[in-house]
Structures are given as C-alpha cells and as structure tokens.
C-alpha cells in the first residue's frame, strides 16, 4: 500500500492508512462540498488524519481567498473550519498525531498571512477545538476503548458578532433514536428524530471558548 505504515503482523486493531493518492481521488468527487468552510465532516476511523488534513486544506484555502484581508474575520473562519471537522480513532497515540497534524496545517496557512506572534495568541484556542473534535473511540462500539464511556461530540452553533454556542451529544444518540428524542415528520411524511443534548453551554464570543473548559 502506497504511503502506508500498515503491517499486518503487528496490526492488533485492523488499522489501515489510506494513501494520499486515494484520498485525493475520493475527495475530488465531493470537491464543492469540502471547500465549504462550514460543511460538517465526520471521519469515524480517521487514523493519523489523511482525509481530515486534506479536507482542512481545502477549507483553509477558501478562508484565505475570502477573509485574509481582515485578521479577525480570518481567525473566526479558521476556527469555523476546524469546528466543522470531527474524527474518531481507536489508537490514542494516533489520535494525538492527527490532532497535531491539523494544528500544524492551520499554522502553515495562518503564518502565510499573519505573523507568528499572533499565531501564538490563537494557538490555545486552536488546540482546544482540535482536542474537543478529534477523539479516541471505537466507531463500532461507539465508546472510548480506554474507559468504556460513550463518545460525545460537541456541536458548535454560530451566532452574530463572532458568538458561538456549544452543545454536547452522545454519538450513539445521533445515529440511533433514543427514548427521549424528539420525533419529527418531513413534508414527504418521512419520520425522523432530533436528539437531545446531554450538556448545554452558554453563548460566548468565539475567542473566549476556553471558558468552556472551566465549566
């Protein structure tokens, strides 16, 4: 397998790394979607981030083209791009590699437009978002293999004046209807459901989201 560290004899958890060429070919089929800054993407077996990093680069290219003239807008939409990416990976060390990779890619794009001192100020917020969205978990059992707890994702909702609201949802309840889910019916009479969050955070300015870590 090209560009892969896969070793079938040492592979205990069926970890397979997708080649860069295959990633590029697959993403070309959804090019318009992955260039949308706020389009949410979940990679349930993200490995060290081949797909997520490629998608992030597409999103950040869009941010540069549209918002690099204003630093506050540039930073706001960089954060929005990162907040739209979610990943689950069973190997905790590989999770850390993926998280670091996304941070370094963001730094690469940021420092092409603004200086590194400004990046250092933004870095803790970037790391918080990446640590929140890229999680250690088993996509089959929908739990963290280290402690058995359910995987929980943060939903980031954006309001006016650079404000954001976070709500946390259990992954399993996003894909399987829970007893307390709200039932909805579409105009075509198709039944669906709206899951309930397990935690609701106050609205804050996006550059103050580190306050969530204190709640």
GROMACS .gro file of C-alpha atoms in nm:
model
  215
    1UNK     CA    1   0.000   0.000   0.000
    2UNK     CA    2   0.148   0.333  -0.105
    3UNK     CA    3   0.239   0.583   0.170
    4UNK     CA    4   0.126   0.343   0.440
    5UNK     CA    5   0.277   0.221   0.768
    6UNK     CA    6   0.039  -0.074   0.777
    7UNK     CA    7   0.192  -0.400   0.899
    8UNK     CA    8  -0.050  -0.695   0.909
    9UNK     CA    9   0.161  -0.891   1.160
   10UNK     CA   10   0.181  -0.603   1.411
   11UNK     CA   11  -0.166  -0.467   1.346
   12UNK     CA   12  -0.376  -0.553   1.651
   13UNK     CA   13  -0.677  -0.333   1.577
   14UNK     CA   14  -0.714  -0.357   1.200
   15UNK     CA   15  -0.566  -0.011   1.145
   16UNK     CA   16  -0.526   0.073   0.776
   17UNK     CA   17  -0.384   0.402   0.648
   18UNK     CA   18  -0.529   0.539   0.325
   19UNK     CA   19  -0.277   0.656   0.066
   20UNK     CA   20  -0.258   1.024  -0.030
   21UNK     CA   21  -0.346   0.940  -0.390
   22UNK     CA   22  -0.662   0.755  -0.290
   23UNK     CA   23  -0.761   1.037  -0.054
   24UNK     CA   24  -0.722   1.289  -0.336
   25UNK     CA   25  -0.924   1.079  -0.579
   26UNK     CA   26  -1.207   1.025  -0.332
   27UNK     CA   27  -1.230   1.388  -0.226
   28UNK     CA   28  -1.236   1.507  -0.586
   29UNK     CA   29  -1.584   1.351  -0.607
   30UNK     CA   30  -1.714   1.595  -0.343
   31UNK     CA   31  -1.491   1.893  -0.419
   32UNK     CA   32  -1.760   2.160  -0.390
   33UNK     CA   33  -1.875   2.030  -0.052
   34UNK     CA   34  -1.532   2.009   0.112
   35UNK     CA   35  -1.450   2.364   0.005
   36UNK     CA   36  -1.746   2.492   0.207
   37UNK     CA   37  -1.600   2.635   0.526
   38UNK     CA   38  -1.889   2.529   0.749
   39UNK     CA   39  -1.973   2.189   0.594
   40UNK     CA   40  -1.954   1.935   0.876
   41UNK     CA   41  -1.743   1.623   0.816
   42UNK     CA   42  -1.707   1.316   1.040
   43UNK     CA   43  -1.434   1.060   0.975
   44UNK     CA   44  -1.524   0.764   1.204
   45UNK     CA   45  -1.186   0.595   1.155
   46UNK     CA   46  -0.961   0.894   1.097
   47UNK     CA   47  -0.622   0.734   1.159
   48UNK     CA   48  -0.349   0.997   1.157
   49UNK     CA   49  -0.568   1.237   0.960
   50UNK     CA   50  -0.511   1.182   0.588
   51UNK     CA   51  -0.870   1.266   0.500
   52UNK     CA   52  -0.923   1.534   0.764
   53UNK     CA   53  -0.599   1.713   0.680
   54UNK     CA   54  -0.682   1.718   0.308
   55UNK     CA   55  -1.033   1.849   0.379
   56UNK     CA   56  -0.896   2.113   0.617
   57UNK     CA   57  -0.656   2.235   0.348
   58UNK     CA   58  -0.947   2.281   0.107
   59UNK     CA   59  -1.143   2.473   0.369
   60UNK     CA   60  -0.846   2.692   0.464
   61UNK     CA   61  -0.783   2.774   0.100
   62UNK     CA   62  -1.138   2.909   0.092
   63UNK     CA   63  -1.076   3.107   0.412
   64UNK     CA   64  -0.762   3.264   0.266
   65UNK     CA   65  -0.939   3.364  -0.055
   66UNK     CA   66  -1.238   3.518   0.118
   67UNK     CA   67  -1.120   3.656   0.452
   68UNK     CA   68  -0.743   3.712   0.468
   69UNK     CA   69  -0.793   4.091   0.433
   70UNK     CA   70  -0.929   4.108   0.790
   71UNK     CA   71  -0.742   3.933   1.070
   72UNK     CA   72  -1.046   3.897   1.297
   73UNK     CA   73  -1.254   3.751   1.015
   74UNK     CA   74  -0.963   3.532   0.909
   75UNK     CA   75  -0.926   3.388   1.259
   76UNK     CA   76  -1.302   3.349   1.303
   77UNK     CA   77  -1.340   3.145   0.986
   78UNK     CA   78  -1.029   2.939   1.057
   79UNK     CA   79  -1.196   2.837   1.381
   80UNK     CA   80  -1.523   2.767   1.199
   81UNK     CA   81  -1.338   2.543   0.955
   82UNK     CA   82  -1.179   2.346   1.238
   83UNK     CA   83  -1.505   2.326   1.432
   84UNK     CA   84  -1.668   2.158   1.131
   85UNK     CA   85  -1.425   1.863   1.133
   86UNK     CA   86  -1.478   1.559   1.354
   87UNK     CA   87  -1.274   1.243   1.386
   88UNK     CA   88  -1.272   0.918   1.583
   89UNK     CA   89  -0.972   0.688   1.606
   90UNK     CA   90  -0.923   0.380   1.825
   91UNK     CA   91  -0.548   0.426   1.883
   92UNK     CA   92  -0.484   0.704   2.137
   93UNK     CA   93  -0.132   0.777   2.009
   94UNK     CA   94  -0.265   0.806   1.655
   95UNK     CA   95  -0.531   1.049   1.779
   96UNK     CA   96  -0.256   1.275   1.911
   97UNK     CA   97  -0.073   1.258   1.578
   98UNK     CA   98  -0.391   1.355   1.394
   99UNK     CA   99  -0.458   1.643   1.633
  100UNK     CA  100  -0.102   1.776   1.597
  101UNK     CA  101  -0.122   1.741   1.220
  102UNK     CA  102  -0.435   1.957   1.199
  103UNK     CA  103  -0.280   2.220   1.425
  104UNK     CA  104   0.037   2.234   1.213
  105UNK     CA  105  -0.162   2.263   0.891
  106UNK     CA  106  -0.360   2.550   1.041
  107UNK     CA  107  -0.035   2.719   1.147
  108UNK     CA  108   0.101   2.681   0.794
  109UNK     CA  109  -0.194   2.870   0.645
  110UNK     CA  110  -0.212   3.126   0.925
  111UNK     CA  111   0.155   3.224   0.912
  112UNK     CA  112   0.139   3.278   0.537
  113UNK     CA  113  -0.091   3.572   0.609
  114UNK     CA  114  -0.006   3.692   0.961
  115UNK     CA  115   0.297   3.675   1.188
  116UNK     CA  116   0.382   3.401   1.434
  117UNK     CA  117   0.332   3.616   1.744
  118UNK     CA  118  -0.036   3.647   1.656
  119UNK     CA  119  -0.048   3.272   1.593
  120UNK     CA  120   0.088   3.203   1.943
  121UNK     CA  121  -0.203   3.401   2.088
  122UNK     CA  122  -0.456   3.197   1.888
  123UNK     CA  123  -0.287   2.858   1.939
  124UNK     CA  124  -0.455   2.759   2.273
  125UNK     CA  125  -0.799   2.811   2.115
  126UNK     CA  126  -0.700   2.608   1.809
  127UNK     CA  127  -0.574   2.325   2.030
  128UNK     CA  128  -0.892   2.329   2.238
  129UNK     CA  129  -1.112   2.291   1.931
  130UNK     CA  130  -0.900   2.012   1.784
  131UNK     CA  131  -0.884   1.825   2.117
  132UNK     CA  132  -1.263   1.855   2.150
  133UNK     CA  133  -1.345   1.737   1.797
  134UNK     CA  134  -1.083   1.464   1.734
  135UNK     CA  135  -1.149   1.187   1.983
  136UNK     CA  136  -1.022   0.847   2.087
  137UNK     CA  137  -1.301   0.599   2.032
  138UNK     CA  138  -1.418   0.276   1.875
  139UNK     CA  139  -1.657   0.358   1.590
  140UNK     CA  140  -1.813   0.012   1.620
  141UNK     CA  141  -1.894   0.012   1.993
  142UNK     CA  142  -1.935   0.394   1.995
  143UNK     CA  143  -1.732   0.410   2.316
  144UNK     CA  144  -1.385   0.511   2.428
  145UNK     CA  145  -1.177   0.190   2.441
  146UNK     CA  146  -0.973   0.325   2.733
  147UNK     CA  147  -1.257   0.387   2.978
  148UNK     CA  148  -1.570   0.241   2.815
  149UNK     CA  149  -1.751   0.575   2.823
  150UNK     CA  150  -1.968   0.678   2.527
  151UNK     CA  151  -1.821   0.901   2.257
  152UNK     CA  152  -1.952   1.256   2.297
  153UNK     CA  153  -1.934   1.516   2.021
  154UNK     CA  154  -1.959   1.892   2.055
  155UNK     CA  155  -2.193   2.081   1.824
  156UNK     CA  156  -2.079   2.436   1.751
  157UNK     CA  157  -2.353   2.682   1.651
  158UNK     CA  158  -2.260   3.026   1.524
  159UNK     CA  159  -2.445   3.347   1.602
  160UNK     CA  160  -2.392   3.711   1.514
  161UNK     CA  161  -2.092   3.918   1.622
  162UNK     CA  162  -1.849   3.626   1.640
  163UNK     CA  163  -2.055   3.442   1.901
  164UNK     CA  164  -2.074   3.064   1.936
  165UNK     CA  165  -2.275   2.815   2.138
  166UNK     CA  166  -2.168   2.462   2.223
  167UNK     CA  167  -2.393   2.164   2.289
  168UNK     CA  168  -2.272   1.809   2.357
  169UNK     CA  169  -2.436   1.498   2.212
  170UNK     CA  170  -2.376   1.128   2.269
  171UNK     CA  171  -2.259   0.983   1.936
  172UNK     CA  172  -2.484   0.679   1.963
  173UNK     CA  173  -2.790   0.901   2.007
  174UNK     CA  174  -2.701   1.089   1.689
  175UNK     CA  175  -2.736   0.774   1.481
  176UNK     CA  176  -2.977   0.565   1.689
  177UNK     CA  177  -3.301   0.711   1.821
  178UNK     CA  178  -3.306   0.746   2.199
  179UNK     CA  179  -3.627   0.724   2.404
  180UNK     CA  180  -3.623   1.097   2.478
  181UNK     CA  181  -3.552   1.208   2.119
  182UNK     CA  182  -3.798   1.447   1.959
  183UNK     CA  183  -3.988   1.286   1.671
  184UNK     CA  184  -4.027   1.495   1.354
  185UNK     CA  185  -4.206   1.429   1.026
  186UNK     CA  186  -4.091   1.577   0.694
  187UNK     CA  187  -4.318   1.728   0.430
  188UNK     CA  188  -4.286   1.395   0.249
  189UNK     CA  189  -4.418   1.218   0.559
  190UNK     CA  190  -4.082   1.063   0.643
  191UNK     CA  191  -4.026   1.023   1.014
  192UNK     CA  192  -3.704   1.131   1.178
  193UNK     CA  193  -3.578   1.241   1.517
  194UNK     CA  194  -3.387   1.521   1.686
  195UNK     CA  195  -3.152   1.401   1.961
  196UNK     CA  196  -3.134   1.586   2.292
  197UNK     CA  197  -2.802   1.728   2.408
  198UNK     CA  198  -2.652   1.594   2.728
  199UNK     CA  199  -2.493   1.930   2.803
  200UNK     CA  200  -2.572   2.287   2.705
  201UNK     CA  201  -2.316   2.567   2.729
  202UNK     CA  202  -2.370   2.944   2.745
  203UNK     CA  203  -2.320   3.165   2.440
  204UNK     CA  204  -1.972   3.320   2.430
  205UNK     CA  205  -1.753   3.510   2.189
  206UNK     CA  206  -1.568   3.256   1.978
  207UNK     CA  207  -1.232   3.387   2.101
  208UNK     CA  208  -1.344   3.317   2.461
  209UNK     CA  209  -1.434   2.949   2.417
  210UNK     CA  210  -1.155   2.844   2.654
  211UNK     CA  211  -1.401   2.946   2.924
  212UNK     CA  212  -1.593   2.629   2.837
  213UNK     CA  213  -1.304   2.425   2.974
  214UNK     CA  214  -1.372   2.577   3.319
  215UNK     CA  215  -1.739   2.474   3.326
   0.00000   0.00000   0.00000
